[in-house]
Coordinates of C-alpha atoms and ligand atoms in Angstrom, one line a residue:
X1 CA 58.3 57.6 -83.9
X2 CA 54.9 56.3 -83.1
X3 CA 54.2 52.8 -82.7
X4 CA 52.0 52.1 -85.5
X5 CA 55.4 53.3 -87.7
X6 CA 57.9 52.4 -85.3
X7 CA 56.5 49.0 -84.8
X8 CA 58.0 48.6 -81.2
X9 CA 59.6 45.9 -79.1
X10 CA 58.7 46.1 -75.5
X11 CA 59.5 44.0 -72.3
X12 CA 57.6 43.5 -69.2
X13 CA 59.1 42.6 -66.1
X14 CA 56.2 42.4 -63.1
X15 CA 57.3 41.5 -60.0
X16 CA 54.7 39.4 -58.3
X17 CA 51.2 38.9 -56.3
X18 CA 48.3 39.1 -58.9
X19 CA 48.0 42.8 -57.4
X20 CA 50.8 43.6 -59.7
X21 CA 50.9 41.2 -62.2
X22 CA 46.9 42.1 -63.1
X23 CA 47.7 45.9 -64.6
X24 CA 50.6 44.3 -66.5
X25 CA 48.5 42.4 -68.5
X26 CA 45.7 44.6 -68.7
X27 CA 48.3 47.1 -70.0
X28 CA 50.1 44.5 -72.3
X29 CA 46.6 44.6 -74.0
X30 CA 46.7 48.4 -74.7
X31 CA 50.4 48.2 -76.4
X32 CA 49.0 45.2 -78.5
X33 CA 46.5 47.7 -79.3
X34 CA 49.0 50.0 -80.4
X35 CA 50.9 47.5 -83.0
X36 CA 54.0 47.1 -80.8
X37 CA 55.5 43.4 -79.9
X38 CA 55.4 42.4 -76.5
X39 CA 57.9 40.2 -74.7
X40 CA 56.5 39.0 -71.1
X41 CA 59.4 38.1 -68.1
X42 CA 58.0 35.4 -66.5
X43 CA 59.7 34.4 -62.9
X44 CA 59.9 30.9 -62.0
X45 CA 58.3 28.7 -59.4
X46 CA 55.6 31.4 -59.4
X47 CA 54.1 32.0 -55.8
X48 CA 50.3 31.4 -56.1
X49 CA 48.1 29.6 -58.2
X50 CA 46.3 32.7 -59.4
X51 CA 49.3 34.0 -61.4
X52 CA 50.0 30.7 -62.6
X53 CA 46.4 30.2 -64.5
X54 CA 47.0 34.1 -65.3
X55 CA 49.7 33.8 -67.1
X56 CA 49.0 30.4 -68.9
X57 CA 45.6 32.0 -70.1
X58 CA 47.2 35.3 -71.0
X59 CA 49.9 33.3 -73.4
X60 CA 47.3 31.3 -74.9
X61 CA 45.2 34.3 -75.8
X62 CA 47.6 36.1 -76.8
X63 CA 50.3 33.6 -79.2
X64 CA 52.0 36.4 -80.4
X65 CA 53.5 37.8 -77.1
X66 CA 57.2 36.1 -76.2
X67 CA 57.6 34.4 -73.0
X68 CA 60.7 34.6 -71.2
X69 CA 60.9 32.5 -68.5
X70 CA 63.8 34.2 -65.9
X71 CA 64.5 31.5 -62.9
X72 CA 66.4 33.6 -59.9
X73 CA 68.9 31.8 -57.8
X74 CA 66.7 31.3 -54.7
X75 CA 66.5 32.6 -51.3
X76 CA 66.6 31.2 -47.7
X77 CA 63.1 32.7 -46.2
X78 CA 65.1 32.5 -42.6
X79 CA 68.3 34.0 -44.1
X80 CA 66.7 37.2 -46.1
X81 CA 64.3 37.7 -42.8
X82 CA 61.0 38.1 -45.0
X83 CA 57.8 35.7 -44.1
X84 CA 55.6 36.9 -47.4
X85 CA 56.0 35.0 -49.5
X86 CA 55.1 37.9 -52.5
X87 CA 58.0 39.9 -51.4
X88 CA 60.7 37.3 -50.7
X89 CA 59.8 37.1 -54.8
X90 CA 60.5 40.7 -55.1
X91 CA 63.7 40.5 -53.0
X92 CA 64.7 36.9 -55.3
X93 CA 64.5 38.9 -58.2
X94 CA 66.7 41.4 -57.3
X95 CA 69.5 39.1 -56.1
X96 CA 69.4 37.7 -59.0
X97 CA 68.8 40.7 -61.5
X98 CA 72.5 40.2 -62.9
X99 CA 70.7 37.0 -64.7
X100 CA 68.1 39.4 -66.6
X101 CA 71.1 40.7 -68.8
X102 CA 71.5 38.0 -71.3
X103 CA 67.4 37.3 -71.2
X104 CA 67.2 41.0 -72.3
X105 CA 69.6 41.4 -74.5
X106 CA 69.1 38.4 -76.2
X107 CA 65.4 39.4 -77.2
X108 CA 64.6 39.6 -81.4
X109 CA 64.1 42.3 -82.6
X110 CA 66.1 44.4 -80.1
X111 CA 64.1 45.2 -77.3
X112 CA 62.9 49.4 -77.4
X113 CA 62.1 49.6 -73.9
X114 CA 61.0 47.5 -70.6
X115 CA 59.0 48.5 -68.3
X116 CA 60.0 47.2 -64.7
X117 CA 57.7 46.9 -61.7
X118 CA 58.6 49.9 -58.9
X119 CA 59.9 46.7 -56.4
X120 CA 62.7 46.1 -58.6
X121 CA 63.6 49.4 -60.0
X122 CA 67.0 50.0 -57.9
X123 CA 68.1 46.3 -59.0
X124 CA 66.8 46.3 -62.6
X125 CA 68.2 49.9 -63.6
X126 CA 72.1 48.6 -63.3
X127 CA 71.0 46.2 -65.8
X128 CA 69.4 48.2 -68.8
X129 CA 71.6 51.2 -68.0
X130 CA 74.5 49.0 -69.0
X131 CA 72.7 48.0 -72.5
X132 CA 71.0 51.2 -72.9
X133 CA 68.0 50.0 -72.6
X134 CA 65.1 52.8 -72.0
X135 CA 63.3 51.6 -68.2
X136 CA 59.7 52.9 -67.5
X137 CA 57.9 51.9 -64.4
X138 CA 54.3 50.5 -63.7
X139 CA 53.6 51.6 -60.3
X140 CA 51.2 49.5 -59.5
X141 CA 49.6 52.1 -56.7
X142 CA 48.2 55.1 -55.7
X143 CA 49.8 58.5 -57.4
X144 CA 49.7 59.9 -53.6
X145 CA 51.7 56.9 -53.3
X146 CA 53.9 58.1 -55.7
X147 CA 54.1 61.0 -54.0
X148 CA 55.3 59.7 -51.1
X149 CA 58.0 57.2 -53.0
X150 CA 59.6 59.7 -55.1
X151 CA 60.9 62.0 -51.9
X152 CA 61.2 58.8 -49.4
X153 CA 62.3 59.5 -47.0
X154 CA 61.2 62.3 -46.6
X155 CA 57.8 62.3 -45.5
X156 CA 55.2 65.0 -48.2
X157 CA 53.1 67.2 -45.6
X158 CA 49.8 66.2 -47.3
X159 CA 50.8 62.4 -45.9
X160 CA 50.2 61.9 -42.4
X161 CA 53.1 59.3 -41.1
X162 CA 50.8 57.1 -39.3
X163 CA 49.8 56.0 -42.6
X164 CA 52.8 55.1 -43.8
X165 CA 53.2 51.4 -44.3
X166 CA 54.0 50.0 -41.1
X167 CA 56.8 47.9 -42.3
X168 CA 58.6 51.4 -43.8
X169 CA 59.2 52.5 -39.8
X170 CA 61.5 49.8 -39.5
X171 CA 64.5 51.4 -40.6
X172 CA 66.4 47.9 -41.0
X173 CA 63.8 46.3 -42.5
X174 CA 64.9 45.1 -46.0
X175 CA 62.1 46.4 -47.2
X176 CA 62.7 49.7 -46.4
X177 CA 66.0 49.4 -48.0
X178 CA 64.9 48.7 -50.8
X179 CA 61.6 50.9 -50.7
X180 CA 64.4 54.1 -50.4
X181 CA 66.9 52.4 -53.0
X182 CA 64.3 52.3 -55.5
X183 CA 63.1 55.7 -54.9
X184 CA 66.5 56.8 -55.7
X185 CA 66.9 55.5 -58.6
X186 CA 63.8 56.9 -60.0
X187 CA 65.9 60.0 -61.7
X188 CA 67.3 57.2 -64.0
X189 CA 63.8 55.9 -65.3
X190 CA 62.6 57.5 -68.3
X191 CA 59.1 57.5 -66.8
X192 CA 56.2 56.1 -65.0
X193 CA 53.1 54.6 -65.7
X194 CA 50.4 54.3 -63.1
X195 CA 46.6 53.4 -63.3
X196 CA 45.1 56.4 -62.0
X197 CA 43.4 59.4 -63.8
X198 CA 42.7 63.1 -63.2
X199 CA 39.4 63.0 -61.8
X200 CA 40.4 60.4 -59.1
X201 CA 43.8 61.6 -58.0
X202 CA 44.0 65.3 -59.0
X203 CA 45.9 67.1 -56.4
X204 CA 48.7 64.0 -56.1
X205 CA 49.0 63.8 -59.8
X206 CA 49.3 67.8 -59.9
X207 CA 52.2 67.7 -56.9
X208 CA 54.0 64.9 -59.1
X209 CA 53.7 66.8 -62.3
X210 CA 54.9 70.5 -61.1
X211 CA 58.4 69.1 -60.0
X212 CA 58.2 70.7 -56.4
X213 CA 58.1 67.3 -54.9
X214 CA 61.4 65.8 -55.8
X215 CA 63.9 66.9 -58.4
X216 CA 65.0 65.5 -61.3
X217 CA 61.2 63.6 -61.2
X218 CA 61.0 61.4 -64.6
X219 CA 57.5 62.2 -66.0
X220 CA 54.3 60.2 -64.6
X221 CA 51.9 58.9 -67.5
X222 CA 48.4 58.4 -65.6
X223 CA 47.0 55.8 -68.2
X224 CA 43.8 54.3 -66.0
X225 CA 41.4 53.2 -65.4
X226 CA 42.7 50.2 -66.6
X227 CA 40.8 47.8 -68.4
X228 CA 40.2 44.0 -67.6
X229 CA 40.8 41.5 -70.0
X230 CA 38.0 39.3 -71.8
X231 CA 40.2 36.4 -70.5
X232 CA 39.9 37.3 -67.0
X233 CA 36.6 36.0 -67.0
X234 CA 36.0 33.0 -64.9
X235 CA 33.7 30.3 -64.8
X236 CA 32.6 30.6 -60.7
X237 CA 29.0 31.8 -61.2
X238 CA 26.8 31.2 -57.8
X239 CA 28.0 34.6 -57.2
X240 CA 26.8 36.2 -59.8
X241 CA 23.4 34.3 -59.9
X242 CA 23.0 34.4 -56.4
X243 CA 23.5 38.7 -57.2
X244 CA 20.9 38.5 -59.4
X245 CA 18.0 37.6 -57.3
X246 CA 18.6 40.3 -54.7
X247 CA 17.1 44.1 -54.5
X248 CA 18.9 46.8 -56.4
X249 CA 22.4 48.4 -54.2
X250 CA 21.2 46.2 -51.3
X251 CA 24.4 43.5 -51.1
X252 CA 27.3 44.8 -49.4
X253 CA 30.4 43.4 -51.4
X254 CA 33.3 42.1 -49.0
X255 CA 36.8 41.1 -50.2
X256 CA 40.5 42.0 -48.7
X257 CA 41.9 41.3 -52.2
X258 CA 44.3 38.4 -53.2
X259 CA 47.2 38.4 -50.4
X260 CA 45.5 39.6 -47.1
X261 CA 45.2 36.5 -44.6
X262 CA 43.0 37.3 -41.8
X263 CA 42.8 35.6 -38.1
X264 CA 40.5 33.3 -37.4
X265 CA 39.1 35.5 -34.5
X266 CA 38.6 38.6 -36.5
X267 CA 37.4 37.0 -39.7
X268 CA 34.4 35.6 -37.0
X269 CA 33.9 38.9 -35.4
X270 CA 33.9 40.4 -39.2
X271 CA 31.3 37.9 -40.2
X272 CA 28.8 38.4 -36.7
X273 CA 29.3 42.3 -38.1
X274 CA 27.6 41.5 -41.4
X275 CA 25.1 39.6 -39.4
X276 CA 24.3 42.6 -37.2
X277 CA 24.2 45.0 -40.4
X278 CA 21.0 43.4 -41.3
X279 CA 22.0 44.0 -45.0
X280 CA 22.8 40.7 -47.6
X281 CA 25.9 40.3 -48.4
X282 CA 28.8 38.6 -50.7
X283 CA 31.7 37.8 -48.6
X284 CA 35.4 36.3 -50.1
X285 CA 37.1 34.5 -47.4
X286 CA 40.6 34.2 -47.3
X287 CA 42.8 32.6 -44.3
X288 CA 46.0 32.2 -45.8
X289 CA 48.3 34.6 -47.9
X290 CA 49.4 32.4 -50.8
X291 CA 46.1 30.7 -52.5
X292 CA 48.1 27.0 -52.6
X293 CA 47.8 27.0 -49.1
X294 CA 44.2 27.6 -48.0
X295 CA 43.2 24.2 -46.8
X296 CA 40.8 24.5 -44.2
X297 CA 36.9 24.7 -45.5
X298 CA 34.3 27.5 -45.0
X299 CA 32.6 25.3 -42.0
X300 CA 36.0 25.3 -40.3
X301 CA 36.7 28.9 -40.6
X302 CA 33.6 30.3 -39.9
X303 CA 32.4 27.8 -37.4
X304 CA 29.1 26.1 -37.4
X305 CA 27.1 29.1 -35.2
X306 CA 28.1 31.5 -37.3
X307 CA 27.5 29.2 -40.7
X308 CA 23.8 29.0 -39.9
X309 CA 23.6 32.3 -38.8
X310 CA 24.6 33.7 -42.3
X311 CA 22.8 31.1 -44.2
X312 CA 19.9 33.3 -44.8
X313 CA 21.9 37.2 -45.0
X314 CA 24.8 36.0 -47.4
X315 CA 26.6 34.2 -50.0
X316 CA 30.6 33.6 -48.3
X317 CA 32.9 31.7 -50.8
X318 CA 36.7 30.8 -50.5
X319 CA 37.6 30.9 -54.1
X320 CA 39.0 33.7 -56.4
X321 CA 36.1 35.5 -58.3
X322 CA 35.5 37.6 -60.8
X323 CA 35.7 40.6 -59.2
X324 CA 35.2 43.1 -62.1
X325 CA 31.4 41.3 -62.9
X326 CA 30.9 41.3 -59.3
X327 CA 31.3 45.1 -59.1
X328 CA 29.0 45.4 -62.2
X329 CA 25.7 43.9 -60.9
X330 CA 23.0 46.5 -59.8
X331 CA 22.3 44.6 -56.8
X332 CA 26.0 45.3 -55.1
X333 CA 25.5 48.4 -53.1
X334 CA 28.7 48.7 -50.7
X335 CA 32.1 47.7 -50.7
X336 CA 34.4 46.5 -47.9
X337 CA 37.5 46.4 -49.2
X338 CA 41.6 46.1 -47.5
X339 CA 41.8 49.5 -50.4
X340 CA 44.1 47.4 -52.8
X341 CA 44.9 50.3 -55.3
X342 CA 43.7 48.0 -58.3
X343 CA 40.5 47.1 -56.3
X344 CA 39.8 51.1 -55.9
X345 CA 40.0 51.8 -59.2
X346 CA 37.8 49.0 -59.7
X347 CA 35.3 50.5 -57.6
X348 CA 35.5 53.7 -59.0
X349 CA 34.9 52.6 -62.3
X350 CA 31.5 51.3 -60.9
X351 CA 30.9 54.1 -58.3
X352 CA 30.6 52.0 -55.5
X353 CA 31.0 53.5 -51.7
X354 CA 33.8 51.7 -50.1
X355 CA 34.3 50.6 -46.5
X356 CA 38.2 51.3 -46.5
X357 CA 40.0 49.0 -43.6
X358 CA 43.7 48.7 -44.7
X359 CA 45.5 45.9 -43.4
X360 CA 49.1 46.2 -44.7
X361 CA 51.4 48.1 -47.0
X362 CA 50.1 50.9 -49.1
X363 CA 46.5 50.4 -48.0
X364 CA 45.8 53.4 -45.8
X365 CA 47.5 56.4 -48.4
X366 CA 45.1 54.2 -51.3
X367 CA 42.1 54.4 -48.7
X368 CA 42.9 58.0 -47.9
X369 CA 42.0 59.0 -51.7
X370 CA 38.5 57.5 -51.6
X371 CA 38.5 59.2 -48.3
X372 CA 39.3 62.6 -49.5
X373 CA 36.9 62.3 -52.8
X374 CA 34.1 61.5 -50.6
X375 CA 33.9 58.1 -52.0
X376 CA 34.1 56.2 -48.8
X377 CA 35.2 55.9 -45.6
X378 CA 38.6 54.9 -44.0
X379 CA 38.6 53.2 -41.1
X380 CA 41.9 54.6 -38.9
X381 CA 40.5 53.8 -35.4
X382 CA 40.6 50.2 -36.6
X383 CA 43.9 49.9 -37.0
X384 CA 46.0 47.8 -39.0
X385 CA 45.0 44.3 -39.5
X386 CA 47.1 42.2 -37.4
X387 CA 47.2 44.5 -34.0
X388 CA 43.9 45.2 -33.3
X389 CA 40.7 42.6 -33.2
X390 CA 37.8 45.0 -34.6
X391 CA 34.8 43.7 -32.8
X392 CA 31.6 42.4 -35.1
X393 CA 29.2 45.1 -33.4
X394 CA 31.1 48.3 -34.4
X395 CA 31.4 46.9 -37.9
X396 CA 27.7 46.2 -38.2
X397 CA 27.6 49.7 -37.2
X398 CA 29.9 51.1 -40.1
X399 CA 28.4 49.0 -42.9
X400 CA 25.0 50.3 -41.9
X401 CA 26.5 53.5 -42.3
X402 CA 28.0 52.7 -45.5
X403 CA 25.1 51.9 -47.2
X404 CA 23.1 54.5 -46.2
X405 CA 25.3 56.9 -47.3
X406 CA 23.3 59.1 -50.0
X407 CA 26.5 61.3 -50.6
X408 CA 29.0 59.2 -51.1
X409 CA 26.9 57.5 -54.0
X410 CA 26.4 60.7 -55.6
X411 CA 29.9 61.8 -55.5
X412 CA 30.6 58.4 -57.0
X413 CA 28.3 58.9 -59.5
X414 CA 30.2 61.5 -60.9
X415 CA 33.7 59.9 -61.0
X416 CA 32.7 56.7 -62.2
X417 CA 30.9 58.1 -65.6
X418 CA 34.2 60.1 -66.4
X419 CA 36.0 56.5 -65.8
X420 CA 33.4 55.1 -68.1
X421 CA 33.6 57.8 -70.6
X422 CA 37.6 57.4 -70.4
X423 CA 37.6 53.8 -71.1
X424 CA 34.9 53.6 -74.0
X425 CA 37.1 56.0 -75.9
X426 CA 39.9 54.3 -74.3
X427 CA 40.8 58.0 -74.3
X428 CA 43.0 58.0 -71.1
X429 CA 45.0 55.3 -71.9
X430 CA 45.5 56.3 -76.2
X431 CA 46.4 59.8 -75.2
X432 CA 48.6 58.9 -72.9
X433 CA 50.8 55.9 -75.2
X434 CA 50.8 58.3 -77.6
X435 CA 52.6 60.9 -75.7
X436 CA 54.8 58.4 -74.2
X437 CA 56.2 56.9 -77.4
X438 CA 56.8 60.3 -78.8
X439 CA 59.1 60.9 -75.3
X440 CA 60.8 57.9 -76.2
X441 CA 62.4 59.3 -79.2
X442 CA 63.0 63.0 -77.4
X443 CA 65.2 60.3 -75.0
Ligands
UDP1 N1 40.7 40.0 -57.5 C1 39.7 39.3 -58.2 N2 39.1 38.3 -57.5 C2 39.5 37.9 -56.2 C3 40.5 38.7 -55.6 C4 41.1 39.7 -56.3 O1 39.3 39.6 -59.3 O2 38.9 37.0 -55.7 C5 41.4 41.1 -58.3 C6 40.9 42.5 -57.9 O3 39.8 42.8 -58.7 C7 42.1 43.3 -58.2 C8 43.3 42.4 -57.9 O4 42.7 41.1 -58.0 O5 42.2 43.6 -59.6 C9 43.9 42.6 -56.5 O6 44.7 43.7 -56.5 P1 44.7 44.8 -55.4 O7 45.8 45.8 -55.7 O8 43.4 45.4 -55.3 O9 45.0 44.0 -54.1 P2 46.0 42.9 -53.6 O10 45.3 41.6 -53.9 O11 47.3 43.1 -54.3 O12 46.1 43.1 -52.1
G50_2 C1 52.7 46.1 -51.9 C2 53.0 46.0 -50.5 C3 53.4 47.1 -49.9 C4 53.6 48.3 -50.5 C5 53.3 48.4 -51.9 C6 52.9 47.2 -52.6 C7 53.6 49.7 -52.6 C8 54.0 49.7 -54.0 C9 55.2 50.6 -54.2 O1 52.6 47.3 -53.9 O2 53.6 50.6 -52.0 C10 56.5 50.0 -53.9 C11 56.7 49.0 -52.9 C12 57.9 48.5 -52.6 C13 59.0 49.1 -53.2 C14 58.9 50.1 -54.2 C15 57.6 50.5 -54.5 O3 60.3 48.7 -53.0 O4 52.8 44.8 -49.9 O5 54.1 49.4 -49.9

């Protein structure tokens, strides 16, 4: 069976944070591509105001995708002992997973397969197995991610533990409950897609395939980089026009992605850092996790001193931005990023050095990769986010290092015009559907 003969019926269930919902759609787009009929699980109140517009734009661009709309029974914050918001989501969703049988198996024409986001796996797999329903994963991270899932908890030897996410040494943590739960259940999935490719995470993407990691592995379809959508396009433009008017890889880029709050202290001590770096700069401040809540301005965060210190270095904004067009410009030079596995594709597919400082989660492993490839540098003496106040002259330090890093721009180079190359032939991605539609009929 092939799609285009098959015509398939496929389900998506993402979890949430635009971190994971982003690849969803951008990998709805591919399998509309490939004739098949798309059903999208929507869960509802959705957390931030990002996903919302998201989704309603996605919908409207694309009328002939089904919308399911799945409301979970919900959960006291205090009770289920999770402050983030994004994962009390995760953990709503799979109290309430029971609720997803009659959604699923009410879907016209029958559904062919689903593919379930890895936070839900252990909860969602009860579920399908019961209608025999086919469950592929979009693991919305790193493949040396991966790695380290698929055995958890055992630890692979090319992952040191310090970088584990700090949450995962809390044994009780629900989290880490889960994290292991779904990493059992993997065995039962009839496969895994993730948006990495060959030249970016060889070695991890070898381990996974040769089956000496973990037994019984399901097998991994590495369809990136993934492509964004025409409709992610959004209307902010001072950053791009203020990019325009500046020297050729002279603007260091600086964004912790969509769900990394900083303090107030270390967001100042990052900003008198870019001052000291002597380099321009585009800066994307965020002080609170969940977009709905950011309330104080620019002025108030940053303070005055440091407002008038910037105002002739840098462009700082609050709001989301196009990240993708950002990345594009000629003038961006440097990237300091939290490593967000998306946002590291992202920069791959432009070649741009990154400034890795992971703050949370599966940050460090995803910085570790541009680390390894010579792509950038990860910053371990800095710590994690929250325990540690970085002070503003040793980051000026680093991003002058950063961008006068000759070598990391030409290994770069290299990986970003295979990532080019893959995505004008869309050649990954095709390859790859292909291959997993004809494993769907083998299952
Ligand atoms: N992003 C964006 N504009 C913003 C913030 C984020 O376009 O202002 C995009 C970014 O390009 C990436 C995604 O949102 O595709 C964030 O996902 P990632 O996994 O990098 O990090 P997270 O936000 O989940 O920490
Ligand atoms: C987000 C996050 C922490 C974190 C990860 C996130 C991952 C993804 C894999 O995406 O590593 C994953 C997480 C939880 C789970 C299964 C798989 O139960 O904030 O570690």
């Amino acid at each position: 069976m092939s799609s285009s003969d098959g015509n398939l019926h496929v389900a998506l269930l993402p979890s949430s944070g635009m971190g994971h919902l982003l690849p969803y759609l951008r990998l709805a787009a591919s399998l509309i591509h490939h004739q098949c009929s798309l059903t999208l699980i929507t869960t509802h109140p959705i957390v931030s105001s990002a996903e919302s517009q998201l989704i309603s734009t996605f919908l409207s661009a694309f009328p002939q995708i089904t919308q399911k709309k799945f409301t979970p029974i919900p959960l006291d914050p205090v009770a289920a002992n999770i402050t983030d918001p994004f994962q009390l989501q995760w953990e709503t969703i799979r109290q309430s997973a029971h609720l997803l049988s009659p959604l699923i198996s009410s879907s016209s024409p029958p559904l062919s397969f689903i593919i379930t986001d890895a936070t839900l796996m252990s909860s969602v797999i009860s579920v399908t197995a019961k209608l025999c329903l086919p469950n592929y994963i979009l693991f919305t991270s790193s493949a040396r991610m991966l790695s380290l899932f698929s055995c958890f908890p055992s630890i692979p030897s090319s992952i040191p533990k310090e970088s584990l996410p700090p949450i995962l040494l809390d044994s009780n943590s629900s989290f880490t409950k889960n994290f292991s739960d779904n990493s059992g259940s993997l065995k039962h999935f009839n496969g895994v897609l993730i948006n990495s490719f060959e030249e970016l995470e060889k070695e991890s993407l070898e381990m996974l395939a040769s089956g000496n990691l973990t037994k019984g592995l399901p097998p991994v379809f590495p369809l990136g980089p993934f492509q964004p959508l025409e409709l992610e396009r959004i209307s902010l433009l001072a950053p791009l026009k203020w990019l325009e008017n500046q020297e050729e890889s002279s603007v260091v880029y600086v964004s912790f992605g969509s769900r990394t709050a900083m303090s107030k202290e270390q967001i100042r001590e990052l900003g008198n850092g870019l001052v000291l770096s002597g380099c321009k700069f585009l800066w994307v401040v965020k002080s609170k996790v969940v977009d709905k809540e950011e309330e104080e301005g620019l002025d108030e965060i940053l303070g005055h001193q440091l407002m008038k210190k910037i105002e002739n270095n840098g462009l700082v904004v609050k709001e989301w931005v196009d990240q993708w067009q950002i990345l594009s410009q000629k003038a961006v030079g440097g990237f300091i990023s939290h490593c967000g596995w998306n946002l590291v594709v992202e920069a791959a597919c432009h070649g741009i050095p990154v400034l890795g400082w992971p703050q949370q989660g599966d940050q460090m492993i995803n910085a570790e990769v541009i680390e390894a490839g010579g792509w950038g540098l990860c910053m371990k003496s800095w710590g994690w986010g929250s325990n540690h106040l970085v002070k503003g002259v040793e980051i000026g330090d680093k991003i002058k290092e950063l961008m006068g890093n000759q070598r990391m721009k030409m290994e770069w180079a290299r990986i970003s015009e295979v990532a080019k190359q893959r995505s004008k032939a869309g050649e990954g991605c095709e390859n790859m559907l292909k291959t997993l539609f004809q494993s769907l009929t083998k299952s």
